[in-house]
Amino acid sequence: MANEPIPAAPERKKRILSCIQPSGIPTLGNYLGALKNWKKLADEFDGAFAVADLHAITVRQDPATFRKQINQVLALLLAIGLDPEQSIVFIQSHVPAHAQLAWVLNCYTQFGEMSRMTQFKDKSAAHADNVNVGLFAYPVLMAADILLYQADLVPVGADQKQHLEIARDIANRFNTVYSPTFTVPEPYIGKQGARVMSLQNPAKKMSKSDPNPKSYVSVFDEPAVIAKKIKSAVTDCEGAVYYGDGKDGINNLMGIYSCCTGLSYDQIAHDFAGKGYGEFKAAVADAVVEELRPVKERFDRIINDKSYLEDVAARGAARASRIANRTLQKAMKKIGFVLPK
Ligand code: TRP
């Protein structure tokens, strides 16, 4: 009999996981820098995407606003095109295993390591009246989010790199003390989304917590508001559109424009040669409006369909729980806990 080649086992897709906090309306920066890519990641990998509501209470939230924003961010995940049949889309607090594993991992994390987290230092300075233990232990909860799903990849921006590093350290430590339990996650460095800077101070990252609303575009801003904010963006006095040193404002607008249109910086500089900033800003505003329009349209439809949102959340939580509980039990068993029957 001829030697039949043994068919290769179909390769398991790598799991990718990311979460977004419902601590405000996401900005154009969150969208271009991260969310816009999530749909592509969901197609390429086995995706899990969550609304990180537990993380958000490390700073005080107004209950009514918080509740509204959790629903809005869930709706936004669907509006950017994530398919809840394809990916696991869920609300973190609906899966109790996150809080449970976070407690366990707290006991495998050193006080010293947490004290070195730059985000903790920044946030405790910014909220000096409420430096709570949750803020301190925040990276451990994030490690639990990641490790529960045995995620291979985590797309992270620069500000979350240190937290992913800690998640890796915790996983390795646990795996060494016991035996391999958690997949050690790698950062996903894909096509870089734009790092969008503040429109008013282009040396600073665009942030939804900036006290000056002119410094950021929210993904739900109306077209006229978007145009107004972009027109008042800080630039320089040279009046020439090209990417260069000392042109942080224009560089930022070029980054935004390039991300929305797919045009290269050279092409943009060429297209706007001899034209002023007014014309360029109008084009940037139009491109941003067009970029956000379909997202906003889908969002408006979904946010008014309460029962659909509830169904998505329930199904997501059920799928997520199955994986998360398996990992939690595995870890607890190794520690020596008596598991409930
Ligand atoms: N800390 C992340 C942020 O503020 C959000 C987050 C929570 C997260 N858990 C995560 C990101 C797990 C990636 C993986 O942006």
Coordinates of C-alpha atoms in Angstrom, one line a residue, residues 13-152:
K13 CA -5.7 29.9 15.4
K14 CA -3.9 31.9 17.9
R15 CA -6.0 33.5 20.5
I16 CA -5.9 37.3 20.8
L17 CA -7.5 39.2 23.6
S18 CA -8.0 42.8 24.3
C19 CA -10.2 44.9 26.6
I20 CA -11.3 48.5 26.7
Q21 CA -12.3 50.5 29.7
P22 CA -15.8 52.1 29.8
S23 CA -14.4 55.1 31.5
G24 CA -15.5 57.7 29.0
I25 CA -16.4 57.9 25.3
P26 CA -13.5 56.6 23.3
T27 CA -11.6 59.2 21.2
L28 CA -10.5 59.2 17.6
G29 CA -7.1 58.2 19.1
N30 CA -8.6 55.1 20.7
Y31 CA -10.3 54.3 17.4
L32 CA -7.4 54.8 15.0
G33 CA -4.8 53.5 17.4
A34 CA -6.6 50.3 18.5
L35 CA -10.3 49.7 17.8
K36 CA -10.1 50.1 14.0
N37 CA -7.7 47.1 13.9
W38 CA -9.7 44.8 16.1
K39 CA -12.0 43.8 13.3
K40 CA -9.0 42.7 11.3
L41 CA -7.5 40.9 14.3
A42 CA -10.9 39.1 14.8
D43 CA -10.7 37.8 11.3
E44 CA -7.2 36.6 11.5
F45 CA -7.2 35.2 15.1
D46 CA -9.5 33.6 17.6
G47 CA -10.6 36.8 19.3
A48 CA -11.9 37.7 22.7
F49 CA -12.8 41.3 23.4
A50 CA -14.2 42.7 26.6
V51 CA -15.5 45.8 28.2
A52 CA -13.1 46.1 31.2
D53 CA -15.7 47.5 33.7
L54 CA -13.9 46.2 36.8
H55 CA -10.8 48.2 35.9
A56 CA -12.8 51.4 35.6
I57 CA -13.8 51.6 39.3
T58 CA -10.2 52.2 40.3
V59 CA -11.2 55.8 39.8
R60 CA -14.6 56.9 41.1
Q61 CA -17.4 56.6 38.6
D62 CA -20.8 58.3 38.7
P63 CA -23.2 55.3 38.7
A64 CA -25.7 56.5 36.0
T65 CA -22.9 57.6 33.7
F66 CA -20.9 54.4 34.3
R67 CA -23.9 52.2 33.5
K68 CA -24.5 54.1 30.3
Q69 CA -20.9 54.0 29.2
I70 CA -20.7 50.2 29.7
N71 CA -23.5 49.7 27.3
Q72 CA -22.1 52.3 24.9
V73 CA -18.7 50.7 24.8
L74 CA -20.3 47.2 24.3
A75 CA -22.4 48.7 21.4
L76 CA -19.2 50.3 20.1
L77 CA -17.4 47.0 19.9
L78 CA -20.2 45.8 17.7
A79 CA -20.3 49.0 15.7
I80 CA -16.7 48.7 14.8
G81 CA -17.6 45.4 13.1
L82 CA -16.9 42.7 15.7
D83 CA -19.2 39.8 15.1
P84 CA -20.4 38.3 18.3
E85 CA -20.8 34.9 16.6
Q86 CA -17.2 34.9 15.5
S87 CA -15.5 36.5 18.5
I88 CA -16.2 36.3 22.1
V89 CA -17.5 39.8 23.0
F90 CA -18.3 40.3 26.7
I91 CA -18.5 42.4 29.8
Q92 CA -15.7 41.6 32.2
S93 CA -17.8 41.7 35.4
H94 CA -20.2 39.2 33.9
V95 CA -17.4 36.6 34.2
P96 CA -16.7 36.3 38.0
A97 CA -13.5 34.3 37.2
H98 CA -11.7 37.6 36.5
A99 CA -12.0 38.8 40.0
Q100 CA -11.3 35.3 41.4
L101 CA -8.2 34.7 39.5
A102 CA -7.0 38.3 40.2
W103 CA -7.2 37.5 43.9
V104 CA -5.2 34.3 43.4
L105 CA -2.6 36.1 41.3
N106 CA -2.3 38.9 43.8
C107 CA -0.7 36.3 46.1
Y108 CA 1.9 35.5 43.4
T109 CA 2.8 39.2 42.7
Q110 CA 5.2 41.2 44.8
F111 CA 4.5 44.6 46.3
G112 CA 7.8 45.8 44.8
E113 CA 6.9 44.9 41.3
M114 CA 3.6 46.7 41.5
S115 CA 5.2 49.8 43.0
R116 CA 7.4 50.2 39.9
M117 CA 4.4 50.4 37.5
T118 CA 4.7 53.9 35.8
Q119 CA 0.9 54.0 35.3
F120 CA 0.3 53.5 39.0
K121 CA 2.8 56.3 39.8
D122 CA 1.1 58.6 37.3
K123 CA -2.5 57.8 38.4
S124 CA -1.8 58.0 42.1
A125 CA -0.3 61.5 41.5
A126 CA -3.4 62.4 39.4
H127 CA -5.9 61.1 42.0
A128 CA -4.0 61.7 45.2
D129 CA -7.2 61.7 47.2
N130 CA -8.0 58.2 46.2
V131 CA -4.9 56.0 45.9
N132 CA -6.9 52.8 46.5
V133 CA -5.6 49.2 46.6
G134 CA -7.5 48.4 43.4
L135 CA -5.5 51.1 41.5
F136 CA -2.3 49.4 42.9
A137 CA -3.4 45.9 41.9
Y138 CA -4.9 46.9 38.6
P139 CA -2.1 45.2 36.5
V140 CA -2.9 41.9 38.3
L141 CA -6.5 42.1 37.3
M142 CA -5.3 42.7 33.7
A143 CA -3.0 39.7 34.0
A144 CA -6.0 37.6 35.1
D145 CA -8.0 38.9 32.0
I146 CA -5.3 37.7 29.7
L147 CA -4.2 34.4 31.4
L148 CA -7.8 33.1 31.9
Y149 CA -8.2 32.8 28.2
Q150 CA -4.7 31.4 27.5
A151 CA -4.2 34.3 25.2
D152 CA -1.2 34.0 22.8

